[in-house]
Coordinates of C-alpha atoms in Angstrom, one line a residue:
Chain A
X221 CA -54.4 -233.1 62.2
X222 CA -54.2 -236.3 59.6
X223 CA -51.6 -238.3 59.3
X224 CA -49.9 -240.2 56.7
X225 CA -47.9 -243.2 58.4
X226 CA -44.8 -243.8 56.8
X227 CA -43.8 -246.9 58.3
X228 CA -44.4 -249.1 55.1
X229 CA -41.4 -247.8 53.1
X230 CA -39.3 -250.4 51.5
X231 CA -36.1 -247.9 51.6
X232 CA -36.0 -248.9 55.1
X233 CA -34.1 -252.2 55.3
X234 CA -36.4 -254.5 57.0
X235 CA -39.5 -253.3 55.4
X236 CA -37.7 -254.0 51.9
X237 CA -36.8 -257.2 53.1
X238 CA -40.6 -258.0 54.1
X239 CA -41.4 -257.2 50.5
X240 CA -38.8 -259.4 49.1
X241 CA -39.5 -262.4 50.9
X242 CA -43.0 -261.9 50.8
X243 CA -43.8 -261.8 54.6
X244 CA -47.4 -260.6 54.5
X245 CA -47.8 -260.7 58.2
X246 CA -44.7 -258.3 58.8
X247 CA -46.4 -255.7 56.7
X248 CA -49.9 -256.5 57.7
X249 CA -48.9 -256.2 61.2
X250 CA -47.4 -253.0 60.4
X251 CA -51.0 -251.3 58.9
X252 CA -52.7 -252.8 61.6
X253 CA -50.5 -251.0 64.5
X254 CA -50.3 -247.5 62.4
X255 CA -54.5 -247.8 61.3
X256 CA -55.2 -248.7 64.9
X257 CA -53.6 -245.8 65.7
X258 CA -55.4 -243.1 63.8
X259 CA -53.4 -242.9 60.5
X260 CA -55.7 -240.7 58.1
X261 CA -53.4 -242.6 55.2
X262 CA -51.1 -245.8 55.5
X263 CA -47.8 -244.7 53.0
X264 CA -47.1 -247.8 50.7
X265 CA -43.5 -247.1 49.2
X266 CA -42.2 -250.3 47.4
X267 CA -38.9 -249.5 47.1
X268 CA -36.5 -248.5 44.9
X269 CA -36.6 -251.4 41.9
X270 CA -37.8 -249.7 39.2
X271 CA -38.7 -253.1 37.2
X272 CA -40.6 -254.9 40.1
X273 CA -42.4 -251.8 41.5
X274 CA -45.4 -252.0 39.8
X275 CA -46.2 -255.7 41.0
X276 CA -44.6 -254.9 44.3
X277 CA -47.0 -252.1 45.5
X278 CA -49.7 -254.4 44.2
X279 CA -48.5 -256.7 46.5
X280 CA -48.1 -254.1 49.3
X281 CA -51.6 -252.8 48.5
X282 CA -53.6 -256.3 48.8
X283 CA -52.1 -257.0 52.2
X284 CA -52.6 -253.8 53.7
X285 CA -56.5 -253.9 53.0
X286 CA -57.1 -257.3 53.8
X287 CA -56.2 -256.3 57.6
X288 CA -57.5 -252.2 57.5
X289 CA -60.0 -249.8 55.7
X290 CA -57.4 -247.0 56.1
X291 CA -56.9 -245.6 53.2
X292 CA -53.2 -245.7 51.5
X293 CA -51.0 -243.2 50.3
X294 CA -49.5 -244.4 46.9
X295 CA -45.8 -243.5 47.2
X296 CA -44.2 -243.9 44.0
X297 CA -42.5 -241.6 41.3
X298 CA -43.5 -244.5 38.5
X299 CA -46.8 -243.6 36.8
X300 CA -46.7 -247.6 35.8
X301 CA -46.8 -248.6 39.4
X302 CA -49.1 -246.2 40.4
X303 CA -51.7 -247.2 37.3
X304 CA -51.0 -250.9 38.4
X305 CA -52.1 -250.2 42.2
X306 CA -54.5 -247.6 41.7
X307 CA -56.3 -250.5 39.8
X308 CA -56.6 -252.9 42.8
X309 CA -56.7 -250.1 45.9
X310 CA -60.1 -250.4 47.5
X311 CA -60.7 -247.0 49.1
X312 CA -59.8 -243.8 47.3
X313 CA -56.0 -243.4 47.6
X314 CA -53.4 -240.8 48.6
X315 CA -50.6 -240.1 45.5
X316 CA -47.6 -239.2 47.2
X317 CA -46.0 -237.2 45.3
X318 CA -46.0 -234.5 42.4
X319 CA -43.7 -232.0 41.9
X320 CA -41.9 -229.9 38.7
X321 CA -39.2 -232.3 38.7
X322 CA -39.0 -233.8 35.3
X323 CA -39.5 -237.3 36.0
X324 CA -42.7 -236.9 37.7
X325 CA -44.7 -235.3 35.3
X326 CA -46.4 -238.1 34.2
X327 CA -48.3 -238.4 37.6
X328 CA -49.9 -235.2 37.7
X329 CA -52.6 -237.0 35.0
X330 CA -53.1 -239.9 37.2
X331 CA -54.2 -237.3 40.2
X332 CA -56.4 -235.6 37.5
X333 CA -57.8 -238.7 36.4
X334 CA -58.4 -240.6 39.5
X335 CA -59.4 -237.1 41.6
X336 CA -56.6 -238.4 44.3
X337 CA -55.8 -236.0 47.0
X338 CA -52.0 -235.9 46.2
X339 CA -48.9 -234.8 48.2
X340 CA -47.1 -232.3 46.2
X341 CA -43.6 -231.9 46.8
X342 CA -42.4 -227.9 46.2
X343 CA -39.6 -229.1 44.2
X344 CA -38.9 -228.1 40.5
X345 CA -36.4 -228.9 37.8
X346 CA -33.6 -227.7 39.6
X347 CA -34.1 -229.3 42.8
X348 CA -35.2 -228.0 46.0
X349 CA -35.4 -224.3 46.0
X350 CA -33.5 -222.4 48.6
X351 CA -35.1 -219.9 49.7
X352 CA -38.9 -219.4 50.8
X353 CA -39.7 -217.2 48.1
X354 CA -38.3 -219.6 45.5
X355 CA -40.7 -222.6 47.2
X356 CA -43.7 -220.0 47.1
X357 CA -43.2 -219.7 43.3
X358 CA -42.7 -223.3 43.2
X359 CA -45.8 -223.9 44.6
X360 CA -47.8 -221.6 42.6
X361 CA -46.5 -223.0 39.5
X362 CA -47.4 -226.3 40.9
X363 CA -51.1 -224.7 41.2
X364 CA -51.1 -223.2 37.7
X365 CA -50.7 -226.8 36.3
X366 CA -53.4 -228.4 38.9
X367 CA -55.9 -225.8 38.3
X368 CA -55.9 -226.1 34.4
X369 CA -56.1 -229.7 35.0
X370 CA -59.3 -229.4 37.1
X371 CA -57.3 -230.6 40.3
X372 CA -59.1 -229.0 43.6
X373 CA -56.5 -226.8 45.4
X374 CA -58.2 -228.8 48.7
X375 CA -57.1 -232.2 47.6
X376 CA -53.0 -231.5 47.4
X377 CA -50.8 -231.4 50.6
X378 CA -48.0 -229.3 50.0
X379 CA -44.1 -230.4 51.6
X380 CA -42.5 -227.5 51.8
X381 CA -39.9 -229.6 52.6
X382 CA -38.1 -229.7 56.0
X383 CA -34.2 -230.0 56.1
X384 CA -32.1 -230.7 59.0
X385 CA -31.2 -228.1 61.5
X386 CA -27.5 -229.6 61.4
X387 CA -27.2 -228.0 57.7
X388 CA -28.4 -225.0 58.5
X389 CA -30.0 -223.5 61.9
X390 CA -32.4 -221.4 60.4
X391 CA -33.9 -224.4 58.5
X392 CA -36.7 -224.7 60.5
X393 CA -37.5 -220.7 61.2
X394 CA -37.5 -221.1 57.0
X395 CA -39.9 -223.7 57.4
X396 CA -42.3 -222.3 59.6
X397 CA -42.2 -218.9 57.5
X398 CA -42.6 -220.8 54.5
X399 CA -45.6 -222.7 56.2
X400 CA -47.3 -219.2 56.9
X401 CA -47.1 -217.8 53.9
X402 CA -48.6 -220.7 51.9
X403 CA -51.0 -220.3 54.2
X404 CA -51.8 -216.7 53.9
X405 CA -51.5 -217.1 49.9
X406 CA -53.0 -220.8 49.0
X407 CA -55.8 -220.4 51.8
X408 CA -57.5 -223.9 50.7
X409 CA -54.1 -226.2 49.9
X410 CA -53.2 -228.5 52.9
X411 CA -49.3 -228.4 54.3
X412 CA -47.5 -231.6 55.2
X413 CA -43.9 -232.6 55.9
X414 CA -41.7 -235.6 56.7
X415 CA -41.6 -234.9 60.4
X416 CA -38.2 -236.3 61.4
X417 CA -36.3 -234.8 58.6
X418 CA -36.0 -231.5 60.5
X419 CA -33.5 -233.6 63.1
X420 CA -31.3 -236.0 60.5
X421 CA -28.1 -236.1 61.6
X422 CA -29.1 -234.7 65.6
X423 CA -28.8 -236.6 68.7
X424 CA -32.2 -237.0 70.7
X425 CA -34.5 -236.4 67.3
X426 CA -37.7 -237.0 69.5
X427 CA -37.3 -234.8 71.4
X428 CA -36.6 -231.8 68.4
X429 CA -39.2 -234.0 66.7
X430 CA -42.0 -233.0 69.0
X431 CA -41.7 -229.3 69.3
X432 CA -40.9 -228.9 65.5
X433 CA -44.3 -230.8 65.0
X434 CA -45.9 -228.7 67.8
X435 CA -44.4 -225.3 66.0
X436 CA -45.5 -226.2 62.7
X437 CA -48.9 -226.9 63.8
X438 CA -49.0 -223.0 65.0
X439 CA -47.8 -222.2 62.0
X440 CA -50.6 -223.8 59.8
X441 CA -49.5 -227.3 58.8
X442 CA -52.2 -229.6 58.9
X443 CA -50.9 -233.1 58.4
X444 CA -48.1 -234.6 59.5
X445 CA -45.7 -238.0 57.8
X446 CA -44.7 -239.5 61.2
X447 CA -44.9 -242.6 62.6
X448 CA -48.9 -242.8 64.1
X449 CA -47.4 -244.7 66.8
X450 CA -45.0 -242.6 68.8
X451 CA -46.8 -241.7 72.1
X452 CA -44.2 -238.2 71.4
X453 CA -46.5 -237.2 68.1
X454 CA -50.0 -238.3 69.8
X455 CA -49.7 -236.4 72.9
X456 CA -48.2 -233.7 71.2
X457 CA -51.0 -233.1 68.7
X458 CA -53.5 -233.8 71.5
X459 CA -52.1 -230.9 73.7
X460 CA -51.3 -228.7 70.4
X461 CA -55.0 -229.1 69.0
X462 CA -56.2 -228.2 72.5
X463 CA -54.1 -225.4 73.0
X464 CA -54.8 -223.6 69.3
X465 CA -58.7 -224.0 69.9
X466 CA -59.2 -226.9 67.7
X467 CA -60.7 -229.3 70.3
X468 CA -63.7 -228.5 71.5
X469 CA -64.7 -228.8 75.0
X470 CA -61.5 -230.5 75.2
X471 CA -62.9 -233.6 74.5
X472 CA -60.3 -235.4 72.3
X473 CA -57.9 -234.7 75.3
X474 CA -60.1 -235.6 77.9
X475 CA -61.0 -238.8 76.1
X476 CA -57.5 -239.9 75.3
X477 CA -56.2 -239.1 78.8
X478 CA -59.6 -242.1 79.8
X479 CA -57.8 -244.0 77.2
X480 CA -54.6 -244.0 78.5
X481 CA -52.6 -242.4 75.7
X482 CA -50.8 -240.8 78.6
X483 CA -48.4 -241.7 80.7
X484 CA -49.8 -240.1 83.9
Chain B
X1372 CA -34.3 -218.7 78.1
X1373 CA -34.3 -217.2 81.6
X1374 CA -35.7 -219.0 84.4
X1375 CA -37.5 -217.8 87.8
X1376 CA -37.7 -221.0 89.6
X1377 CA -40.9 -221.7 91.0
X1378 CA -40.6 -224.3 94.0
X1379 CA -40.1 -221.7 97.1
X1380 CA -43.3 -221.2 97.4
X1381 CA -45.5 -220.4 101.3
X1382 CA -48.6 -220.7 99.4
X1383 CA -47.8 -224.8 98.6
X1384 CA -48.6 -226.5 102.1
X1385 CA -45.6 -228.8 102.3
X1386 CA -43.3 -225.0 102.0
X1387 CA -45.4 -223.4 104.4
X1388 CA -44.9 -226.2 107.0
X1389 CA -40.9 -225.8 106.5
X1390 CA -41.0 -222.1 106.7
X1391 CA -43.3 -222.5 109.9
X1392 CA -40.9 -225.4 111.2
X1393 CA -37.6 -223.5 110.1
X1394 CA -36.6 -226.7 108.5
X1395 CA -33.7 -225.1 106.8
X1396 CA -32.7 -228.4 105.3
X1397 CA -35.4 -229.1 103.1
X1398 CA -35.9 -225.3 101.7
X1399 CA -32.0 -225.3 100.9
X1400 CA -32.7 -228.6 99.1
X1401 CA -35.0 -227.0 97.2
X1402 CA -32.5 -223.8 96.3
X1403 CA -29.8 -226.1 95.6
X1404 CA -31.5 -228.5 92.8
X1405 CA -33.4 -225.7 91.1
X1406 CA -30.1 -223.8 91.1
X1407 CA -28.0 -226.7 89.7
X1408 CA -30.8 -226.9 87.1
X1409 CA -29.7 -224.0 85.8
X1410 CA -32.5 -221.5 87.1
X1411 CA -31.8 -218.0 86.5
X1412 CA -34.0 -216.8 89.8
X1413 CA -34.7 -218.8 92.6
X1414 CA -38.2 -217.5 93.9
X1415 CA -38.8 -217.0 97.4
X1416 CA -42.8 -216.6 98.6
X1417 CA -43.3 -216.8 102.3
X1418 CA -46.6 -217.3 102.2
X1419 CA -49.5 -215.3 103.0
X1420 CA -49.0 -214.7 106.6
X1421 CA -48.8 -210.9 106.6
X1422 CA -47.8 -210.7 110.5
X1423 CA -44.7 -212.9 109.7
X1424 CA -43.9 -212.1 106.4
X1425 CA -41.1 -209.9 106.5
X1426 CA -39.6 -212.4 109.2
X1427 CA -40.3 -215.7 107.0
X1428 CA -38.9 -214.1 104.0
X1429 CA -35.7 -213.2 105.6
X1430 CA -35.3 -216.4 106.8
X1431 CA -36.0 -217.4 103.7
X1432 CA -33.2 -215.7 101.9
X1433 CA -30.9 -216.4 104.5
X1434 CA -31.1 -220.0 104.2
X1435 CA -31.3 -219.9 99.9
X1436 CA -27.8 -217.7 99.8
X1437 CA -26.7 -220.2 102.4
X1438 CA -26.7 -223.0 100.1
X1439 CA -26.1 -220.9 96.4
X1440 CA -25.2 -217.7 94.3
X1441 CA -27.9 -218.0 92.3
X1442 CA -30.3 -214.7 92.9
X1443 CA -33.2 -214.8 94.5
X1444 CA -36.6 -213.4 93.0
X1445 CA -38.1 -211.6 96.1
X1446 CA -42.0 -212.6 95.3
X1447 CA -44.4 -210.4 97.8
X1448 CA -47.0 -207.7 97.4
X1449 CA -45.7 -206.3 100.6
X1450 CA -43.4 -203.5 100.7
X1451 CA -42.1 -203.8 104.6
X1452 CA -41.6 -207.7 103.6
X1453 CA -39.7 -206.2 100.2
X1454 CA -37.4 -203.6 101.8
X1455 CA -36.5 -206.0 105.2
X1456 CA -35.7 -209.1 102.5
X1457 CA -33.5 -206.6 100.1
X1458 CA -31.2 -205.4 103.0
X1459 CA -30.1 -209.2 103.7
X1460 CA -30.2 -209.9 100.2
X1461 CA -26.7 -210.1 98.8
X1462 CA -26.9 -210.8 94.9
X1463 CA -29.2 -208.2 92.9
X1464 CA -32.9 -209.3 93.5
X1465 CA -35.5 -209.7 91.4
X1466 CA -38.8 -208.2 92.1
X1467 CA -42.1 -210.1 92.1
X1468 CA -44.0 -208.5 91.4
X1469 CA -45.6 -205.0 90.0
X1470 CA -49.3 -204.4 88.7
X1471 CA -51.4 -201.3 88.9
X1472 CA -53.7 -203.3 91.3
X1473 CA -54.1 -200.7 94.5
X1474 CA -52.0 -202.8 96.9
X1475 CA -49.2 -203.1 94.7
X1476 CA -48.5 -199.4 94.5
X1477 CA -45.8 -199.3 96.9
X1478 CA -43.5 -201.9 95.2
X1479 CA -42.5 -200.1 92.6
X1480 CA -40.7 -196.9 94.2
X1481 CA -38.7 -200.3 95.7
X1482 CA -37.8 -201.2 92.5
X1483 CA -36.6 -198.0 91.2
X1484 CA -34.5 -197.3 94.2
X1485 CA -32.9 -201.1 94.1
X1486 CA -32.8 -201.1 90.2
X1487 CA -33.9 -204.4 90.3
X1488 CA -35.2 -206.3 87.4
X1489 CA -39.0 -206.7 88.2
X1490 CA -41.7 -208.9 87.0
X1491 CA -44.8 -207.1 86.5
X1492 CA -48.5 -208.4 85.9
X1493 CA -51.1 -207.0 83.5
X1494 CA -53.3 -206.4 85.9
X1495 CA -54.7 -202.8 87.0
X1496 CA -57.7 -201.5 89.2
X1497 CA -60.1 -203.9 87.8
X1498 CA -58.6 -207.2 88.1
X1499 CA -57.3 -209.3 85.0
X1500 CA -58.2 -208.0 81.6
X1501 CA -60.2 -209.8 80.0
X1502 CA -59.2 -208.8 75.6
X1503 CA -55.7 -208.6 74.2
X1504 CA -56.2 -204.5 73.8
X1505 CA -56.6 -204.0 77.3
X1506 CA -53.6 -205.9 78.6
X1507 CA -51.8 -204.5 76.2
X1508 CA -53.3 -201.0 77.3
X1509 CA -52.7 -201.9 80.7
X1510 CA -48.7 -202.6 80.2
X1511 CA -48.5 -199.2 78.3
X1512 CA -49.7 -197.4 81.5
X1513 CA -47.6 -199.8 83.3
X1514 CA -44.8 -198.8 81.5
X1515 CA -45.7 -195.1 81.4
X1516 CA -45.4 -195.4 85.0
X1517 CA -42.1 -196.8 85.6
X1518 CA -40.2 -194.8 82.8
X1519 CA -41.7 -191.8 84.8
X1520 CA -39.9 -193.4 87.7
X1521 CA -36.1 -194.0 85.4
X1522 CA -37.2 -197.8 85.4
X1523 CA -35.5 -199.6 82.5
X1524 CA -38.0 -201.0 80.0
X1525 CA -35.1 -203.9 79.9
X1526 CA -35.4 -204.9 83.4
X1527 CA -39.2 -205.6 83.5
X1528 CA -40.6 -208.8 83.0
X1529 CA -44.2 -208.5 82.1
X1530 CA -46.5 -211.7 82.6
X1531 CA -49.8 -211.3 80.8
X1532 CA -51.5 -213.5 82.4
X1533 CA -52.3 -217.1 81.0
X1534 CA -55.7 -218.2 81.9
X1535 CA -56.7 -221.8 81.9
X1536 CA -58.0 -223.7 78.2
X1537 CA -60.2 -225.5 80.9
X1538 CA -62.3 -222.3 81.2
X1539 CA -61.6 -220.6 77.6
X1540 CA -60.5 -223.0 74.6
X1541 CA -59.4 -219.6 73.2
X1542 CA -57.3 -218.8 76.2
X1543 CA -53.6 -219.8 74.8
X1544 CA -54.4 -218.4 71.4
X1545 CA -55.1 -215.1 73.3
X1546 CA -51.8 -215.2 75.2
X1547 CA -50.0 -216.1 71.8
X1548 CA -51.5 -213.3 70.5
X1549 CA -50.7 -210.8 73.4
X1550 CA -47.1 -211.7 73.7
X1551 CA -46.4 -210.7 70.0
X1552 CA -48.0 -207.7 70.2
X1553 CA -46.2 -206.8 73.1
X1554 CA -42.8 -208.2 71.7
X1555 CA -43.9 -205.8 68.6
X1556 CA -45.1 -202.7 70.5
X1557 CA -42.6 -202.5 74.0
X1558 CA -39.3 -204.5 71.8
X1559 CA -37.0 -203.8 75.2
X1560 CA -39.1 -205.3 77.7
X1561 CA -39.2 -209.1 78.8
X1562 CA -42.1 -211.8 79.1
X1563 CA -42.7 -214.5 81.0
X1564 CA -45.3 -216.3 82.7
X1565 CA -46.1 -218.9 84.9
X1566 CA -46.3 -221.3 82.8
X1567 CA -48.4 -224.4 84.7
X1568 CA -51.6 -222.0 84.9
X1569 CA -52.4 -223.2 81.3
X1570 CA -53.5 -226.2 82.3
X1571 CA -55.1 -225.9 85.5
X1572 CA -58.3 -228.2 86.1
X1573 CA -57.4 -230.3 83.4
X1574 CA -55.6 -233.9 83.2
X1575 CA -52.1 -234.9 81.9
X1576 CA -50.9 -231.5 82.8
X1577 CA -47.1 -231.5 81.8
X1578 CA -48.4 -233.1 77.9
X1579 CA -49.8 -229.7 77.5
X1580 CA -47.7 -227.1 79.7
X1581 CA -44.3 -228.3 77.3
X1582 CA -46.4 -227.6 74.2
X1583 CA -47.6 -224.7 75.7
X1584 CA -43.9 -223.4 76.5
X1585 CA -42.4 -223.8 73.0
X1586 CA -45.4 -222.5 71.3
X1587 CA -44.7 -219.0 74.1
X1588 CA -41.1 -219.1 73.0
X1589 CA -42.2 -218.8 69.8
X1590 CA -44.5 -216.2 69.7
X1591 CA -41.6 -214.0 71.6
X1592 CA -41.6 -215.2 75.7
X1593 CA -38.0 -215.4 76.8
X1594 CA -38.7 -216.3 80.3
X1595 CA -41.2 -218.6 82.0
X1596 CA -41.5 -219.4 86.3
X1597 CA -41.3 -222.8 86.2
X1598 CA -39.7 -226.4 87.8
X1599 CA -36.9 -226.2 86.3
X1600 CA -35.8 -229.5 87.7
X1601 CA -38.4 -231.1 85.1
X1602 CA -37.1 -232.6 82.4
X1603 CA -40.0 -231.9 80.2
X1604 CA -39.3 -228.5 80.7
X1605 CA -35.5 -228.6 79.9
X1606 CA -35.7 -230.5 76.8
X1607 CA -38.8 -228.7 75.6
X1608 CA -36.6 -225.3 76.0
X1609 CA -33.0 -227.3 74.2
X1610 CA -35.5 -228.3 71.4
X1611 CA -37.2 -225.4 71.0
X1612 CA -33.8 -223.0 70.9
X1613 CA -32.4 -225.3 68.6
X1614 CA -35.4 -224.9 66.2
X1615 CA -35.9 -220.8 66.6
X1616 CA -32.1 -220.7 65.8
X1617 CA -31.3 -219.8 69.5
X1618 CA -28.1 -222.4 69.4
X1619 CA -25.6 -221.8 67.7
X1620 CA -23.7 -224.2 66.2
X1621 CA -26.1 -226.5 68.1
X1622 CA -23.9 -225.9 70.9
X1623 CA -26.1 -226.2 74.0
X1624 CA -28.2 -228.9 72.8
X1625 CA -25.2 -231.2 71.5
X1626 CA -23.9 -230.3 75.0
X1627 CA -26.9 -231.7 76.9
X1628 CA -26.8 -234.7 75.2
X1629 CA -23.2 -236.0 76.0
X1630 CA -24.8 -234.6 79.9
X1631 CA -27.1 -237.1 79.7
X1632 CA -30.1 -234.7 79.4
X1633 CA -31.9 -236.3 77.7
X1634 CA -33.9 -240.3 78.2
X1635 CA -31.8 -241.6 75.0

């Protein structure tokens, strides 16, 4: 299972503030806590000020590999801010995200270019699709335009996009449906989602949280955007990996339980 | 989500000394908090004693339907212990359990004459199959057996049997596998399991038995024998009904919160 940490996001208040005022150790501290805890990719997301983007995911970039060799997921809409960083990152980056929507055309060439495994959103001009069939043809338009640009199907991590049980209480038997048949259909394309969108709105998310990451492990998803840190998500994919023959001898369990990672 | 509470048990030492001491106090504990918990059956196991076994399990029911109204699963191989429990028994029992192993033979013209909802193991002559097509082959005699005798494929609660990951990585995948094919094939009948058996030899048991349960309510179980005092269990089955559009409304699960179900 990777993970994408999603803790640096400047739409969340304090990490917005962080980037404003500059406090390097506030973020620093954050990518050291999420690397340390097994993050395939640390999400950089600068916020939402289109003019100082560019030169604030630079800044997000430089202080996040000065502390970890994780790699970082690019999280920006903005091709000028993703040229800008992509110039300074270190290790081969993450793009998160295409999709059809209009204004993000313009990354698709930087994914190309750069040969960036990419999160691809199944969104199109109209928005997200309803139903799963619509988000299947979504996603094989999204292909049509990757393949005749030389993108490998194995470097995109599709979202299928997970929406909140409390709109809709067969949201997540859509997801997991959806999950399956990309699966079935895209056999080399990775599946991802933003974790805790499928409880927005609930009370006790962690707790849907976990067994909505659980499920969509069964169902085929193979990375997760979560927080790296939540002892719910580790031991959750420890006891999922285990239990869907994907940890052999049981030795990532047995090792983390000698580590500590649980609470018994 | 039904229930057969699992904590009345003469084969775990600490029961067997309160059946053998006739320390009412402490068994009726047990009946009451598993009842409050919500369990559907309480199970009652005297033990292995087969001298006293019809005498413990009396005793046994006496002192559960001292204390609650919740029905009592009547868990024995042995038909004298069976038919001297049912005539004290005062709510419909539960049966516990049928198999085509030799010794169990006898249990099943109890069940037909009680009409009592029965859970029956996928086992036959030979022991525990070992591939999906023979427990699956092995419920269809099962079932050929009890329809002969006017038993209702609705009341039978087949357990297939989970094994282990400490001696098979491919054991949960197996019993995934097996309960959709029986949810597909038998559509009336009922599954369950006991659910702890998953894990067995291996450390940080409850990480993996609550992954284990909503990944079986998944795949189609609608019953597990279980502590259903455990709060891992109960939120695991909230969380997991909410996401397989089991709550309607979110009804149950809002409901649970304002209980103080849940640690947040």
């Amino acid at each position: 299972m990777k993970i994408i940490a999603e803790k640096i996001n400047g739409t969340r208040k304090r990490v917005a503030q962080a980037i404003q005022e500059r406090d390097a150790e506030f973020i620093q501290n954050l990518a050291k806590e999420q690397a340390e805890a097994g993050a395939t990719w640390l999400d950089a997301n600068a916020g939402t000020a289109p003019q100082r983007e560019p030169e604030d995911l630079i800044w997000l970039v430089e202080n996040i590999q000065a502390v970890t060799d994780t790699p970082i997921a690019l999280d920006s809409a903005n091709p000028r801010a993703l040229e800008a960083a992509i110039k300074v990152v270190k290790n081969k980056p993450m793009i998160n995200s295409i999709s059809l929507e209009p204004g993000r055309m313009d990354v698709f060439p930087i994914v190309a270019e750069h040969k960036c495994p990419a999160v691809a959103l199944a969104m199109d001009e109209k928005g997200i699709p309803k139903t799963k069939d619509e988000r299947i043809n979504t996603i094989g338009r999204i292909l049509e335009k990757t393949r005749s640009m030389g993108i490998q199907d194995d470097s995109l991590y599709f979202d299928p996009l997970a929406m909140t049980i409390g709109t809709g209480q067969e949201n997540a038997l859509l997801f997991f449906d959806t999950v399956r048949q990309i699966r079935a259909k895209f056999p080399e394309v990775h599946i991802t989602c933003g974790l805790s969108n499928i409880s927005f709105g609930l009370p006790a998310r962690k707790y849907i949280n976990r067994v909505f990451l659980a499920l969509c492990m069964e169902s085929g998803m193979d990375c997760a955007i979560c927080n790296p840190n939540s002892k719910d998500i580790q031991t959750t994919i420890l006891a999922a990996e285990l239990l869907l023959n994907k940890d052999r001898y049981c030795l990532k369990y047995t090792r983390a339980f000698r580590a500590g990672v649980f609470d018994e």
